[in-house]
Amino acid sequence: SLSACLAQNFPVPRKEKQLLIDVSELNKRDAKTGIQRVVRSLLCELLLNPPQGYVVRPIYANNFHIGYRYADRLRNRYLGKEDDGVSEDAITTQEGDIFLGIDLQADVVQAQKQYLAAQHLNGLKVYFVVYDLLPIALPWAFPPGTDEVHAKWVREISKYDGIFCISKAVADHYQVWAADNIPNLSKEFLVSWFHLGADIANSAPTAGLPENAEETLNQISSKTSFVLIGTIEPRKGYAQTLEAFDELWSQGVDVNLVFVGKQGWLVEELISKIQAHPELNKRLFWLESISDEYLEKLYHASACVVAASFGEGFGLPLIEAASKNIPIFARDIPVFREVAGDHAFYFTANDPKEYAQSVINW
């Protein structure tokens, strides 16, 4: 309507500025990945402890309608309030408001780029969190074309005010890549970074245990168990890890290997190998999709957390393991050195035998 249009373009000035948190992916579904845990944690913290002078409002958009709306149902859920009668109106902005994209929703950003550009011209400050540039760095580890989609998204978000990367390694990678690929990047563009935390208890954790949880946890705690956590995808090093543990088992080394994560992309052969493996549910375990409650118990049942990734934006399981005094066995890559420092056992392995020997050395 005309009145709605006027309200959008000529809003009544507010005393408080808005911190608009884009949670478009979380509002649609909780994929229960590391990124989603971060989004839940940041959103909860900001809702409970808003920056002085700002009111925090989660917002969302989709690919089909221009503009963002207030995610009031989601906000009420995290604040423990009723959501009856919530209308989720279109957002209004004024100069000094801040848009912060903490969710990873590249397609929504592309669909809303003209809207965001217009709001930016009207004084909205626009920032995004960048979790990694891995599709650009390791295109072989992602479905074909992912590198181009990711590069397009990074170029798009580079038109605004700045980015916050989840590690110095990601910020460094961005600056090197941007120097070659975004020649017109504004000198005022902010490139900053921060480290993730591991406070699962205060990140709106998921709950629930399967019927066989106690039996599985007993099996895992009964011997030295190495656990890998994250979506099963090529860059995470699951395939090489399984081959290394096949080598260890053939040598008579009696240890458990636990995979925690849902099936991702380009791993059909590995999944078939896991499902047909003679050690499955004996010394090899695959917990496909588990709650944060189950994950917490699993950490305490394990002897060591393995970070075998060939590339990573941060490595949240390292911090979660460290917070529980669980040893870390990590591939020697810069971001793991940045995150874990001297508090990890680092390995390099070009083949499964080298990997197996590193486990024995640990």
Coordinates of C-alpha atoms in Angstrom, one line a residue:
S1 CA 0.0 0.0 0.0
L2 CA 1.0 3.7 -0.4
S3 CA 1.1 4.1 3.4
A4 CA 3.4 1.1 3.8
C5 CA 5.7 2.4 1.1
L6 CA 5.9 5.8 2.7
A7 CA 6.6 4.2 6.1
Q8 CA 9.5 2.3 4.6
N9 CA 11.0 5.3 2.9
F10 CA 10.3 7.9 5.5
P11 CA 10.3 6.1 8.8
V12 CA 9.7 8.0 12.1
P13 CA 13.1 8.7 13.6
R14 CA 14.0 6.4 16.5
K15 CA 16.0 7.2 19.5
E16 CA 17.9 3.9 19.5
K17 CA 19.8 2.7 16.5
Q18 CA 19.2 -0.8 15.2
L19 CA 21.7 -3.7 15.0
L20 CA 20.1 -5.8 12.3
I21 CA 21.3 -9.4 12.4
D22 CA 20.8 -11.3 9.2
V23 CA 19.8 -14.9 10.1
S24 CA 18.2 -15.9 6.9
E25 CA 19.5 -19.4 6.9
L26 CA 18.8 -20.1 10.6
N27 CA 15.3 -18.7 10.2
K28 CA 14.7 -21.2 7.5
R29 CA 16.3 -24.2 9.1
D30 CA 18.9 -25.1 11.7
A31 CA 21.5 -27.1 9.7
K32 CA 23.3 -27.9 13.0
T33 CA 26.7 -27.2 11.5
G34 CA 29.5 -25.4 13.1
I35 CA 28.4 -22.2 11.4
Q36 CA 24.9 -22.6 12.8
R37 CA 26.3 -23.1 16.3
V38 CA 28.2 -19.8 15.9
V39 CA 25.1 -18.0 14.6
R40 CA 23.0 -19.2 17.5
S41 CA 25.6 -18.2 20.0
L42 CA 26.2 -14.8 18.6
L43 CA 22.5 -14.1 18.2
C44 CA 21.7 -15.2 21.8
E45 CA 24.5 -13.1 23.2
L46 CA 23.6 -10.0 21.3
L47 CA 19.9 -10.3 22.2
L48 CA 20.7 -10.7 25.9
N49 CA 23.5 -8.1 25.9
P50 CA 22.8 -5.5 23.1
P51 CA 25.5 -2.9 22.5
Q52 CA 24.8 0.4 24.3
G53 CA 22.6 2.6 22.2
Y54 CA 21.4 -0.2 19.9
V55 CA 18.3 -2.4 19.8
V56 CA 19.1 -5.9 18.3
R57 CA 16.7 -7.2 15.7
P58 CA 17.2 -10.5 13.9
I59 CA 16.1 -10.2 10.3
Y60 CA 15.7 -12.5 7.3
A61 CA 15.0 -12.5 3.6
N62 CA 14.6 -15.0 0.8
N63 CA 15.3 -15.4 -2.9
F64 CA 11.7 -14.5 -4.0
H65 CA 10.8 -11.2 -2.4
I66 CA 12.7 -8.0 -2.3
G67 CA 13.6 -6.7 1.2
Y68 CA 14.2 -8.1 4.7
R69 CA 11.7 -8.7 7.4
Y70 CA 12.0 -8.8 11.2
A71 CA 12.5 -12.3 12.4
D72 CA 10.4 -11.8 15.5
R73 CA 9.2 -15.4 15.9
L74 CA 12.9 -16.5 16.0
R75 CA 13.8 -13.7 18.4
N76 CA 10.9 -14.6 20.7
R77 CA 11.9 -18.2 20.7
Y78 CA 15.4 -17.4 21.8
L79 CA 14.2 -15.0 24.4
G80 CA 11.6 -17.6 25.7
K81 CA 8.6 -15.4 24.8
E82 CA 5.3 -16.2 23.1
D83 CA 5.1 -15.5 19.4
D84 CA 1.4 -15.3 19.1
G85 CA 0.2 -12.5 16.8
V86 CA 3.7 -11.7 15.6
S87 CA 3.4 -10.0 12.1
E88 CA 7.1 -9.9 11.1
D89 CA 6.9 -6.6 9.3
A90 CA 9.3 -5.3 6.6
I91 CA 12.3 -3.7 8.2
T92 CA 12.7 0.1 8.3
T93 CA 16.2 1.7 8.6
Q94 CA 17.7 5.1 9.3
E95 CA 21.2 6.5 9.1
G96 CA 23.4 4.9 11.7
D97 CA 21.7 1.5 11.7
I98 CA 24.0 -1.5 11.2
F99 CA 23.3 -4.6 9.1
L100 CA 25.5 -7.6 10.2
G101 CA 25.3 -10.8 8.1
I102 CA 26.4 -13.6 10.5
D103 CA 24.7 -16.4 8.6
L104 CA 26.1 -17.9 5.3
Q105 CA 23.4 -17.3 2.7
A106 CA 25.2 -16.4 -0.5
D107 CA 22.1 -16.8 -2.8
V108 CA 20.0 -14.5 -0.6
V109 CA 22.7 -11.8 -0.6
Q110 CA 22.7 -12.0 -4.4
A111 CA 18.9 -11.8 -4.6
Q112 CA 18.9 -8.8 -2.2
K113 CA 21.9 -6.9 -3.5
Q114 CA 19.9 -4.0 -5.1
Y115 CA 17.9 -3.6 -1.9
L116 CA 21.0 -3.7 0.3
A117 CA 22.8 -1.2 -2.0
A118 CA 19.9 1.2 -1.8
Q119 CA 19.8 0.9 2.0
H120 CA 23.5 1.4 2.1
L121 CA 23.2 4.7 0.1
N122 CA 20.6 5.8 2.7
G123 CA 23.2 5.4 5.5
L124 CA 22.9 1.8 6.6
K125 CA 26.3 0.4 7.5
V126 CA 26.7 -3.1 6.1
Y127 CA 29.1 -5.8 7.4
F128 CA 29.4 -9.5 6.9
V129 CA 31.1 -12.4 8.8
V130 CA 33.4 -14.4 6.6
Y131 CA 33.9 -18.0 7.8
D132 CA 36.4 -19.1 5.1
L133 CA 37.4 -18.8 1.5
L134 CA 37.8 -22.6 1.1
P135 CA 35.9 -23.1 -2.1
I136 CA 38.3 -20.6 -3.7
A137 CA 41.4 -22.2 -2.1
L138 CA 40.4 -25.8 -2.5
P139 CA 38.0 -26.1 -5.5
W140 CA 38.6 -29.8 -5.8
A141 CA 36.9 -30.3 -2.4
F142 CA 33.6 -28.8 -3.4
P143 CA 31.0 -29.5 -6.1
P144 CA 31.8 -28.0 -9.5
G145 CA 31.1 -24.3 -9.7
T146 CA 31.1 -23.7 -5.9
D147 CA 34.3 -21.7 -6.2
E148 CA 32.7 -19.3 -8.7
V149 CA 29.6 -18.9 -6.5
H150 CA 31.7 -18.2 -3.5
A151 CA 34.0 -15.7 -5.3
K152 CA 30.9 -13.9 -6.6
W153 CA 29.5 -13.6 -3.0
V154 CA 32.9 -12.4 -1.7
R155 CA 33.0 -9.7 -4.4
E156 CA 29.4 -8.6 -3.6
I157 CA 30.0 -8.2 0.2
S158 CA 33.2 -6.3 -0.6
K159 CA 31.1 -3.4 -1.9
Y160 CA 30.0 -2.3 1.5
D161 CA 31.7 -1.4 4.8
G162 CA 33.7 -4.3 6.0
I163 CA 34.0 -8.0 7.0
F164 CA 34.8 -9.8 10.2
C165 CA 36.7 -13.1 9.6
I166 CA 36.7 -15.9 12.1
S167 CA 40.5 -16.1 12.1
K168 CA 43.5 -14.1 11.2
A169 CA 44.3 -16.8 8.6
V170 CA 41.0 -16.1 6.8
A171 CA 41.6 -12.3 7.0
D172 CA 45.1 -12.8 5.5
H173 CA 43.7 -15.0 2.8
Y174 CA 41.0 -12.5 1.9
Q175 CA 43.5 -9.6 1.6
V176 CA 45.8 -11.6 -0.6
W177 CA 42.9 -12.8 -2.8
A178 CA 41.3 -9.3 -2.9
A179 CA 44.5 -7.7 -4.0
D180 CA 44.4 -9.8 -7.2
N181 CA 40.6 -10.1 -7.7
I182 CA 39.0 -6.8 -6.3
P183 CA 41.2 -4.0 -7.7
N184 CA 38.6 -1.4 -6.9
L185 CA 38.3 -2.4 -3.2
S186 CA 37.7 0.8 -1.1
K187 CA 40.6 1.9 1.1
E188 CA 38.1 2.4 3.8
F189 CA 36.9 -1.2 3.7
L190 CA 37.4 -2.8 7.1
V191 CA 39.0 -6.3 7.2
S192 CA 39.0 -7.5 10.8
W193 CA 38.9 -10.9 12.6
F194 CA 37.9 -12.5 15.8
H195 CA 38.1 -16.0 17.3
L196 CA 35.2 -18.3 18.0
G197 CA 34.2 -19.5 21.5
A198 CA 33.0 -22.9 22.6
D199 CA 30.2 -22.2 25.1
I200 CA 27.8 -24.9 23.8
A201 CA 25.7 -24.6 27.0
N202 CA 24.8 -21.0 26.1
S203 CA 24.3 -21.4 22.3
A204 CA 20.7 -22.6 22.4
P205 CA 22.0 -26.2 22.4
T206 CA 20.0 -29.0 20.9
A207 CA 19.0 -31.9 23.1
G208 CA 18.0 -35.6 22.9
L209 CA 19.8 -38.9 22.9
P210 CA 19.1 -42.0 20.8
E211 CA 18.2 -45.3 22.5
N212 CA 21.6 -46.8 21.9
A213 CA 23.5 -43.7 23.2
E214 CA 24.6 -45.2 26.5
E215 CA 25.9 -48.5 24.9
T216 CA 27.8 -46.5 22.2
L217 CA 29.3 -44.1 24.7
N218 CA 30.4 -47.1 26.8
Q219 CA 32.1 -48.7 23.7
I220 CA 33.8 -45.4 22.9
S221 CA 35.1 -44.8 26.5
S222 CA 36.2 -48.4 26.9
K223 CA 39.4 -47.8 24.8
T224 CA 41.5 -45.0 23.4
S225 CA 39.1 -43.3 21.0
F226 CA 39.9 -40.7 18.4
V227 CA 37.0 -38.5 17.2
L228 CA 36.6 -36.3 14.1
I229 CA 33.7 -33.8 14.1
G230 CA 32.3 -32.1 11.1
T231 CA 30.4 -32.7 7.9
I232 CA 31.9 -35.6 6.0
E233 CA 33.4 -33.8 2.9
P234 CA 36.6 -34.1 1.0
R235 CA 38.7 -31.4 2.7
K236 CA 38.0 -32.7 6.2
G237 CA 40.5 -35.6 5.7
Y238 CA 38.1 -38.4 6.7
A239 CA 39.1 -40.7 3.8
Q240 CA 42.8 -40.5 4.7
T241 CA 42.0 -40.9 8.4
L242 CA 40.1 -44.1 7.8
E243 CA 42.9 -45.5 5.7
A244 CA 45.4 -44.7 8.4
F245 CA 43.3 -46.4 11.0
D246 CA 42.9 -49.4 8.8
E247 CA 46.7 -49.5 8.8
L248 CA 46.8 -49.3 12.6
W249 CA 44.2 -52.0 13.0
S250 CA 46.2 -54.3 10.7
Q251 CA 49.2 -53.7 13.0
G252 CA 47.1 -54.8 16.0
V253 CA 46.7 -51.3 17.5
D254 CA 43.4 -51.6 19.4
V255 CA 41.9 -48.1 19.2
N256 CA 38.5 -46.6 18.2
L257 CA 37.8 -44.2 15.5
V258 CA 34.6 -42.1 15.7
F259 CA 33.2 -40.0 12.9
V260 CA 30.6 -37.3 13.9
G261 CA 28.9 -35.6 11.1
K262 CA 26.3 -35.8 8.4
Q263 CA 27.1 -36.9 4.8
G264 CA 28.2 -34.0 2.7
W265 CA 29.2 -33.8 -1.0
L266 CA 31.6 -35.9 -3.2
V267 CA 32.0 -38.6 -0.6
E268 CA 29.8 -41.4 -1.9
E269 CA 32.7 -43.9 -2.2
L270 CA 33.8 -43.1 1.3
I271 CA 30.3 -43.5 2.8
S272 CA 29.9 -46.9 1.1
K273 CA 33.3 -47.9 2.5
I274 CA 32.2 -46.8 6.0
Q275 CA 28.8 -48.6 5.8
A276 CA 30.4 -51.9 4.7
H277 CA 33.5 -51.7 7.0
P278 CA 34.1 -54.8 9.1
E279 CA 34.9 -52.6 12.1
L280 CA 31.7 -50.6 11.9
N281 CA 30.1 -50.4 15.4
K282 CA 33.0 -52.3 16.8
R283 CA 36.0 -50.0 16.6
L284 CA 34.7 -47.7 13.9
F285 CA 31.6 -45.5 14.7
W286 CA 29.7 -43.1 12.5
L287 CA 27.3 -40.8 14.4
E288 CA 25.5 -39.2 11.6
S289 CA 23.4 -36.4 13.1
I290 CA 23.6 -35.9 16.9
S291 CA 22.4 -33.3 19.3
D292 CA 24.7 -30.9 21.2
E293 CA 23.8 -32.9 24.3
Y294 CA 25.1 -36.1 22.8
L295 CA 28.2 -34.3 21.4
E296 CA 29.0 -33.0 25.0
K297 CA 28.9 -36.6 26.3
L298 CA 30.9 -37.8 23.3
Y299 CA 33.7 -35.3 24.0
H300 CA 34.1 -36.7 27.6
A301 CA 34.1 -40.3 26.3
S302 CA 36.9 -39.6 23.8
A303 CA 40.7 -39.7 24.4
C304 CA 41.6 -37.3 21.6
V305 CA 40.0 -34.9 19.1
V306 CA 41.4 -35.2 15.5
A307 CA 41.5 -32.2 13.2
A308 CA 42.5 -33.7 9.9
S309 CA 41.3 -30.9 7.6
F310 CA 43.4 -29.8 4.6
G311 CA 41.9 -26.4 5.0
E312 CA 39.7 -24.7 7.6
G313 CA 38.3 -21.3 8.5
F314 CA 38.8 -21.8 12.2
G315 CA 38.4 -25.3 13.7
L316 CA 35.7 -25.0 16.4
P317 CA 36.3 -28.6 17.7
L318 CA 39.8 -27.6 18.7
I319 CA 38.5 -25.0 21.1
E320 CA 35.7 -27.2 22.3
A321 CA 38.2 -30.0 23.0
A322 CA 40.6 -27.6 24.8
S323 CA 37.8 -26.3 27.0
K324 CA 37.3 -29.9 28.2
N325 CA 41.0 -30.7 28.6
I326 CA 40.9 -33.2 25.8
P327 CA 44.1 -33.7 23.7
I328 CA 44.2 -32.4 20.1
F329 CA 45.8 -34.2 17.2
A330 CA 45.9 -31.7 14.3
R331 CA 47.1 -31.5 10.8
D332 CA 49.9 -28.9 10.6
I333 CA 48.1 -26.0 8.8
P334 CA 48.4 -22.3 9.6
V335 CA 44.9 -21.8 11.1
F336 CA 45.3 -24.7 13.5
R337 CA 48.6 -23.3 14.7
E338 CA 46.9 -19.9 15.1
V339 CA 44.0 -21.4 17.1
A340 CA 45.7 -24.1 19.2
G341 CA 49.3 -22.8 19.5
D342 CA 51.5 -25.1 21.4
H343 CA 48.5 -27.0 22.9
A344 CA 48.2 -29.6 20.1
F345 CA 50.2 -32.5 18.6
Y346 CA 50.7 -31.6 14.9
F347 CA 51.2 -34.0 12.1
T348 CA 51.9 -33.9 8.4
A349 CA 50.9 -36.9 6.3
N350 CA 51.1 -37.4 2.5
D351 CA 49.9 -41.0 2.8
P352 CA 48.0 -43.2 5.3
K353 CA 51.2 -44.9 6.6
E354 CA 52.7 -41.5 7.6
Y355 CA 49.4 -40.7 9.2
A356 CA 49.4 -44.0 11.1
Q357 CA 52.9 -43.5 12.4
S358 CA 51.9 -40.0 13.6
V359 CA 49.1 -41.5 15.6
I360 CA 51.5 -44.0 17.2
N361 CA 53.9 -41.2 17.9
W362 CA 51.1 -39.3 19.7

